[in-house]
Structures are given as C-alpha cells and as structure tokens.
Tab-separated table of C-alpha atoms in Angstrom:
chain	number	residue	atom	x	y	z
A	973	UNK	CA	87.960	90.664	123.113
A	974	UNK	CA	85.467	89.904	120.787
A	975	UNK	CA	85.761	92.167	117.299
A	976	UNK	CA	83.198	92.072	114.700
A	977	UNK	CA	83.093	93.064	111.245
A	978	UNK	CA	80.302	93.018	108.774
A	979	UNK	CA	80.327	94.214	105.274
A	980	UNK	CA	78.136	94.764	102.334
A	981	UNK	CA	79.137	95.937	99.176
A	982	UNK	CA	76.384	96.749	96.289
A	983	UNK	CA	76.383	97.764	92.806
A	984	UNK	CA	73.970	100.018	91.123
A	985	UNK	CA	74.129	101.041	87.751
A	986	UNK	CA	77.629	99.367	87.196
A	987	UNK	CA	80.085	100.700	89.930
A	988	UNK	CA	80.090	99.046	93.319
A	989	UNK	CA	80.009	100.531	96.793
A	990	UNK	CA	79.397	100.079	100.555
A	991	UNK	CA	76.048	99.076	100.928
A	992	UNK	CA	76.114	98.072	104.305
A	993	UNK	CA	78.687	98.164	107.474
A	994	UNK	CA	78.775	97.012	110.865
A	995	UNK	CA	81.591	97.325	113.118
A	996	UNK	CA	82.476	96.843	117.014
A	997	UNK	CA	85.830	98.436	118.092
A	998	UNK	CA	88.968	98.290	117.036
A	999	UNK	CA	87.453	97.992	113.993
A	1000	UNK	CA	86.788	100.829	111.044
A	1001	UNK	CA	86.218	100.542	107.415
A	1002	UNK	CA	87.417	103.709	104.843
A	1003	UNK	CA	86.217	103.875	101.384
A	1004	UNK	CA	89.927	104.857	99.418
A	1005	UNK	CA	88.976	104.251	95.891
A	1006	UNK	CA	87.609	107.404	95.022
A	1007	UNK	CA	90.005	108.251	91.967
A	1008	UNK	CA	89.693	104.918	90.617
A	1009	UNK	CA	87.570	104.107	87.357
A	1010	UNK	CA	86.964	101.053	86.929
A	1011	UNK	CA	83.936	100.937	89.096
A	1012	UNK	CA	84.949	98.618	91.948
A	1013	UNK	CA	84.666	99.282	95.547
A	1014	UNK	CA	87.840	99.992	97.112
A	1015	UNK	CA	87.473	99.528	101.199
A	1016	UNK	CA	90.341	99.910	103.899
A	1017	UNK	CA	90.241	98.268	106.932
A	1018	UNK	CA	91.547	100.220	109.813
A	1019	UNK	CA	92.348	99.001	113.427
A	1020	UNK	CA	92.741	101.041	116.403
A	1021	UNK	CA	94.693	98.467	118.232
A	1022	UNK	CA	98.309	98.052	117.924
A	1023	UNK	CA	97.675	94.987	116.695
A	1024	UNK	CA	96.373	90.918	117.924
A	1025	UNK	CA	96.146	90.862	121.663
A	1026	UNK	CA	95.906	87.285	123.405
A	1027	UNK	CA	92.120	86.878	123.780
A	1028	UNK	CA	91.348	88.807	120.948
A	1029	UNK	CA	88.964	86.672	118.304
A	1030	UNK	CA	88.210	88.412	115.206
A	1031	UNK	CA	85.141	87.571	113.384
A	1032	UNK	CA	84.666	89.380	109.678
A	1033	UNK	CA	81.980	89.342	107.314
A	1034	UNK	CA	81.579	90.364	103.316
A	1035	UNK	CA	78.853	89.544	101.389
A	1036	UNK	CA	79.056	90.763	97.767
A	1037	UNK	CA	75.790	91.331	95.352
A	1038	UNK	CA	75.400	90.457	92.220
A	1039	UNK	CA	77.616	92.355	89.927
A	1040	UNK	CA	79.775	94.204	92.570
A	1041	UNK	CA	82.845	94.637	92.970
A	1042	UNK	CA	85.367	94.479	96.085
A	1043	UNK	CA	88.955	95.218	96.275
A	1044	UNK	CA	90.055	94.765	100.558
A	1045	UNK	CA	93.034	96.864	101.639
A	1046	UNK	CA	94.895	96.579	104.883
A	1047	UNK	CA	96.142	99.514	106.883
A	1048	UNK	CA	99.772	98.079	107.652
A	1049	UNK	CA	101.621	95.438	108.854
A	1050	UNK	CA	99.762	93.123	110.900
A	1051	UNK	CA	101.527	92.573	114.589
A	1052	UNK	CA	100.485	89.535	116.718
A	1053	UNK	CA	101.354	90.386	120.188
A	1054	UNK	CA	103.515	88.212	122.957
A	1055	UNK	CA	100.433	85.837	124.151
A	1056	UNK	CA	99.572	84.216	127.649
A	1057	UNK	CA	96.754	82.179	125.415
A	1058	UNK	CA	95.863	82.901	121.673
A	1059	UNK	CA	94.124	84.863	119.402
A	1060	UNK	CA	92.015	84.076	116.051
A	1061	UNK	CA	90.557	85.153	113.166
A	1062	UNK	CA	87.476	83.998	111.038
A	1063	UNK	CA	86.871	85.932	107.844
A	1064	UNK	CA	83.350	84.398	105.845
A	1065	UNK	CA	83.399	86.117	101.894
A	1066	UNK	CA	79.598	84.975	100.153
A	1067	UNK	CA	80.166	86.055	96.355
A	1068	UNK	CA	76.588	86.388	94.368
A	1069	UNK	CA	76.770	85.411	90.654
A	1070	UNK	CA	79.027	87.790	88.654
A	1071	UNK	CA	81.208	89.306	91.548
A	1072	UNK	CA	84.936	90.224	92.036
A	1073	UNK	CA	86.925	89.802	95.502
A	1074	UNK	CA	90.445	90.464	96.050
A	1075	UNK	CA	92.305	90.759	99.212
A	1076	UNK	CA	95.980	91.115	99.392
A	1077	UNK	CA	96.928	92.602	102.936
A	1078	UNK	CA	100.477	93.559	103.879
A	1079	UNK	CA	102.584	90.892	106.218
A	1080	UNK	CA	102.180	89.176	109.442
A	1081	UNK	CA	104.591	89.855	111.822
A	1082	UNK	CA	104.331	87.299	114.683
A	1083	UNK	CA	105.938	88.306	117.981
A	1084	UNK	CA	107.957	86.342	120.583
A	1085	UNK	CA	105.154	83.768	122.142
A	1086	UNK	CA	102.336	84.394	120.057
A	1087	UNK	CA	100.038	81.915	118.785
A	1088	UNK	CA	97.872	82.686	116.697
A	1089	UNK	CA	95.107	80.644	114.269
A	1090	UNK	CA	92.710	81.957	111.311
A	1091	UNK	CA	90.335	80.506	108.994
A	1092	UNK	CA	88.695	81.499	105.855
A	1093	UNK	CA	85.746	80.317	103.968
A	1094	UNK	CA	85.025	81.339	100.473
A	1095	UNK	CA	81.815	80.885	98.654
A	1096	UNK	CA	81.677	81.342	95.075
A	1097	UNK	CA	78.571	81.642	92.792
A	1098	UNK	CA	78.918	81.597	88.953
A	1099	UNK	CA	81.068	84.260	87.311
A	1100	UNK	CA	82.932	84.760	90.023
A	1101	UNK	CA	86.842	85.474	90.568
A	1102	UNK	CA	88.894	85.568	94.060
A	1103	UNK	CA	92.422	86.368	95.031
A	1104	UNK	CA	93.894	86.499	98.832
A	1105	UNK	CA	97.469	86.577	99.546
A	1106	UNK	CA	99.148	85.798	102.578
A	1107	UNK	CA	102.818	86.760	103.576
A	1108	UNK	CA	104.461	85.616	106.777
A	1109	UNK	CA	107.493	87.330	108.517
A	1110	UNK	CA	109.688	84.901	110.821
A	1111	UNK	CA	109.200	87.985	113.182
A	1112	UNK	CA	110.684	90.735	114.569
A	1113	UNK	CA	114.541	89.587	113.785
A	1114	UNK	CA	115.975	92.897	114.396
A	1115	UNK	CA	114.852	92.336	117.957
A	1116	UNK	CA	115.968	88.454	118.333
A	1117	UNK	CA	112.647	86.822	117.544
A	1118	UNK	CA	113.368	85.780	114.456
A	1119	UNK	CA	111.120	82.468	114.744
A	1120	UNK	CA	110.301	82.796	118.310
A	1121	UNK	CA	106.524	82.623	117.831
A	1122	UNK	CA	104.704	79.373	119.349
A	1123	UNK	CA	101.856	78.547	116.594
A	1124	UNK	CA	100.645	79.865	113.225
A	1125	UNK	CA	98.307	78.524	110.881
A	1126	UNK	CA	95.953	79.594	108.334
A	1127	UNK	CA	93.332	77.693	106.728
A	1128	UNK	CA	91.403	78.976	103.665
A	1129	UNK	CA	88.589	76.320	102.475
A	1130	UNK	CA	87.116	77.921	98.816
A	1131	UNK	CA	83.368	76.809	97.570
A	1132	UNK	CA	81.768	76.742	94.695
A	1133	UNK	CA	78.313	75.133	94.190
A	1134	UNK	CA	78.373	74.110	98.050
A	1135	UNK	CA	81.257	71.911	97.293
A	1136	UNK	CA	84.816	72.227	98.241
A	1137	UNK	CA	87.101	73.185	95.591
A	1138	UNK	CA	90.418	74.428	97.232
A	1139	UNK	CA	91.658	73.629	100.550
A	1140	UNK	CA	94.893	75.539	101.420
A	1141	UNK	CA	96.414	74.907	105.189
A	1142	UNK	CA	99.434	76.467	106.327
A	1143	UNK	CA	100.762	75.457	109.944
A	1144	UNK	CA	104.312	76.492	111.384
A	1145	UNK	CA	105.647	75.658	114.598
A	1146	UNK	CA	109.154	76.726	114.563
A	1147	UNK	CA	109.839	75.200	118.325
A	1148	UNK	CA	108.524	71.985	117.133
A	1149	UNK	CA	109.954	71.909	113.737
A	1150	UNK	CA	113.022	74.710	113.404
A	1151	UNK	CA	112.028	76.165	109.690
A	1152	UNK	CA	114.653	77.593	108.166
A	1153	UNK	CA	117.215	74.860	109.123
A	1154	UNK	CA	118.672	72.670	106.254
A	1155	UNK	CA	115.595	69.983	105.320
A	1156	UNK	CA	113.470	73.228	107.476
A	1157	UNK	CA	110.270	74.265	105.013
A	1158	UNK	CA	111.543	77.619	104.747
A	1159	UNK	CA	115.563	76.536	104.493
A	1160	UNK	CA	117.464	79.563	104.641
A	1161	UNK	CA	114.723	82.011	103.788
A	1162	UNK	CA	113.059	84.050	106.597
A	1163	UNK	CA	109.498	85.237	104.674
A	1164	UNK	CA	106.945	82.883	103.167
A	1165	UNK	CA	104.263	84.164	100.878
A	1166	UNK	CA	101.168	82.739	99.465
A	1167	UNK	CA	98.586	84.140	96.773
A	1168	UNK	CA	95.802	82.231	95.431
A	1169	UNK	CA	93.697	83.033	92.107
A	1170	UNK	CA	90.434	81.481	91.291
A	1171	UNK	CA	87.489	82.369	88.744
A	1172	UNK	CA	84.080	80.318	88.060
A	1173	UNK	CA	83.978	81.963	84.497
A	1174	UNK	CA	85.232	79.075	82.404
A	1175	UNK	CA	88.055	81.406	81.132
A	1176	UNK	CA	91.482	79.537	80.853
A	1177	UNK	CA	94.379	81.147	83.023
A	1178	UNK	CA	97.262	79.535	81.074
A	1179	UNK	CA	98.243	82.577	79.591
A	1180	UNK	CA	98.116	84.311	82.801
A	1181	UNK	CA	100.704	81.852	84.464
A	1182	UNK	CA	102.716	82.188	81.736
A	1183	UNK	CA	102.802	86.274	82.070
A	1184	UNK	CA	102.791	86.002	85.987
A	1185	UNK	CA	106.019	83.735	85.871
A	1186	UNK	CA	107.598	86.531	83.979
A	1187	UNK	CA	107.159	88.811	86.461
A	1188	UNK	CA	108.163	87.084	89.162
A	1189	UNK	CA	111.424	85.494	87.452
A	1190	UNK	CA	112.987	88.997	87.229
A	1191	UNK	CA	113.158	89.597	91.173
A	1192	UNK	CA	115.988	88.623	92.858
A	1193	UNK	CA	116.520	86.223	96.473
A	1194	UNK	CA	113.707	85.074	96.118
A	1195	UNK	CA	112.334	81.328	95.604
A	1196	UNK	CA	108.531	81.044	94.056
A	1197	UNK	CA	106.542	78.265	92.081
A	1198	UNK	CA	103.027	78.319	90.415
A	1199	UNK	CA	100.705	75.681	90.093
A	1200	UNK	CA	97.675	75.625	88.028
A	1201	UNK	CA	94.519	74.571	90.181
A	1202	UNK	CA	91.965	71.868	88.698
A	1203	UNK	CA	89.334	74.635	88.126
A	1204	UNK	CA	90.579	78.081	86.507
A	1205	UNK	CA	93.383	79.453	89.204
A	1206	UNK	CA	96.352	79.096	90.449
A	1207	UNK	CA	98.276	79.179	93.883
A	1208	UNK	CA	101.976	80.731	94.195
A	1209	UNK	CA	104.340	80.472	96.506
A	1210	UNK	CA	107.288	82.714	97.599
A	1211	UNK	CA	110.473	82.395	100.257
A	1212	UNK	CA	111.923	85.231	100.597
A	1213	UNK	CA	113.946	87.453	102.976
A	1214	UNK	CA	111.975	90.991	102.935
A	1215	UNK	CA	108.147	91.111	103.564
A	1216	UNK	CA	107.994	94.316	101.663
A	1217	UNK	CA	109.479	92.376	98.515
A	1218	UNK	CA	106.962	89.995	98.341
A	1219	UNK	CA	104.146	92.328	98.848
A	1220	UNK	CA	104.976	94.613	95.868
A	1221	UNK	CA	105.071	91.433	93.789
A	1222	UNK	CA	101.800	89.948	95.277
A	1223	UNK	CA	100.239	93.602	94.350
A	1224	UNK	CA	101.475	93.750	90.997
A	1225	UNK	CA	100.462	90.378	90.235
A	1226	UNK	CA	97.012	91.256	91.943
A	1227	UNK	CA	96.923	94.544	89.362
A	1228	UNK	CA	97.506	92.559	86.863
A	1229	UNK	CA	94.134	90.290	87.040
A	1230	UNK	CA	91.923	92.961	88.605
A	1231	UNK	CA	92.254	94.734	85.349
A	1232	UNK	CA	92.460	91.573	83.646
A	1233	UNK	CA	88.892	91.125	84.766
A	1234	UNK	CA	87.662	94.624	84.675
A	1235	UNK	CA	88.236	94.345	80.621
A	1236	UNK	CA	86.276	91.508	80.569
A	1237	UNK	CA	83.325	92.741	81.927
A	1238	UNK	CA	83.571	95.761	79.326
C-alpha cells in the first residue's frame, strides 16, 4: 500500500503551527503541544495500522517556513511485520532560512523475516538546526527473534546549500553477518541507537558535547561515542540492551538543544 504524508508547518507572529496537512490512510497527524511555550509546533504522527506490512511504501513530506518551528513525535514503537517482499520509507524535510526540526521517534522493532529499507533527505537553508534519532531493537527476543529479521538499513543524506554535508548509512543483515557475535558490530549488545545534531548558524557545539557526554556517562550497560561533524553537529552512537533506555537518553539529550536553541532565538 501506498501511504502518503504531507506537512506544512508556518509561523505567524513568532509561534509555529500546522499550516498545511495531507494524509492518505493509515496515516493521521495530532497537534500535542498545546501547553508548551516556547512557540514551536509540536505534531504527533499517528498510524492506524499495527505497524509496516510487506508492500507497504511510506512516502512523508515536511516543509518548514521561514522562522517555524517543528518538533515530530511518534505514537509508539514502530513494528515491521513478518514480510513475503519488503516495505520502505522515504521521509523529504525542506527547512527555509531560520527553522528548527527535530525528530526523535521511539524504536524499531523488526520482526522475524522482515526487510525493510528507508531513506531520508534533509535540506537545510541558513540558520537552520536538525536532530533525528534512530534506535534499533534486535527484535522481538522474548518471542525467539532476537535477530531474525532479513534486511535493515537506513540512509539519511543532509544538505545544505544543495551540497551534501552528512551522509549517514546504516545496513544490518544479521543472516549474512551474525551482529552481536564476538568481532559482530553490535558484540554482545542487542539495541543500537543513533542521534544526529546539525545547525547552519555558525554557533560552536563544543560545549554541547562536552555537557552531552556527561549525561550519557552516568547511565549504565550501555556503550556510546560522540563525534563532532565538520560543520556545527555531532552524531552519537549507543549499544545497548533496552530500547526504552536509549530513548529516554536520546530525549533528554534532544531537550537539552531544543531549548538550547529556543534561548537563542530570544
């Protein structure tokens, strides 16, 4: 099935909102950031599926004005389905000059079988600043899939002045290459995590590593590093054993710079 999503957020007279939606089932989108203040747009998207079906290709998206702001929730978990073929997912973010984005959605649980492949392209004007997050489960291990999916990968490809500026690619294929053997990607850990922090504002981030190292140092079984990006940023990574774990942290961290930024624009 083909599922569309198309989104629009505005801002007028400094606080952001949904301009504009489109959506084709199983798709909804719920504004949720009605007790916040800080004048962003805060916009849940809801699914009435279970979850990825094989067949299903998801195509999403955002375009943010000038000046807006957009914080993208997820409903829950996100289960990919035992597949006969595979599914995908395209997500396309334009950012106008002077724009937020942030999208940290919970994990990726990828079921016996499934293959599944997504792709995300990032465009970036001046003034900008972007987070996504990724976290990957090794499956439903309760059950005996831990690591029984066929094919996962994620590509994010960020832009700034029409020219390519990050390129993050993340392919597992556990029955091709066992990962959390010894020598295995993953070793002994069963949850991998990504987050990735950009801005176009010519504002160093040092400080922010620094403080974001903190807070990840105190949690326990977990592995992470950081490393600072050629332009202002930086990418972490996280092995873990709890998808919920990594989440919390990813939020926090996420907090962290939203309000980081909100200040500056004060």
């Amino acid at each position: 099935m083909d599922c569309k999503l198309t989104i629009t957020c505005g801002c007028r007279e400094s606080k952001s909102y949904l301009k504009d939606v489109f959506v084709s089932p199983p798709f909804r989108v719920v504004p949720v950031g009605q007790l916040k203040k800080d004048g962003g747009a805060y916009l849940m998207i809801t699914s009435s599926s279970p979850g990825i079906l094989s067949g299903d290709h998801y195509h999403l998206d955002i375009l943010i004005e000038e000046h807006a702001r957009l914080q993208l929730l997820s409903q829950s978990y996100q289960r990919l389905f035992n597949m006969d073929d595979h599914a995908t997912q395209k997500l396309i973010v334009h950012m106008q000059p002077s724009t937020s984005f942030s999208y940290v959605p919970h994990p990726i649980v990828p079921h016996e079988n499934s293959t599944f492949i997504s792709s995300n392209s990032i465009y970036l004007d001046c003034n900008c600043d972007f987070m996504m997050g990724e976290i990957i489960t090794c499956g439903r291990k309760n059950l005996g899939e831990a690591f029984k999916y066929n094919h996962f990968q994620n590509k994010i490809e960020v832009f700034f002045n029409e020219n390519l500026i990050l390129k993050d690619n993340i392919l597992l294929q556990p029955q091709i290459t066992p990962l959390n053997s010894v020598g295995g990607c993953l070793e002994e850990f069963t949850h991998q995590g990504t987050l990735i922090y950009l801005n176009t504002k010519n504002i160093s981030v040092a400080d922010s590593i620094e403080e974001v190292f903190e807070m990840l140092n105190i949690e326990t079984d977990i592995e992470f590093g950081i490393s600072a990006l050629q332009k202002d940023g930086f990418v972490i990574r996280v092995l873990g054993f709890g998808g919920e774990q990594i989440f919390n942290c990813f939020q926090n961290i996420q907090e962290k710079m939203w309000s980081l930024n909100t200040e500056s624009k004060l």
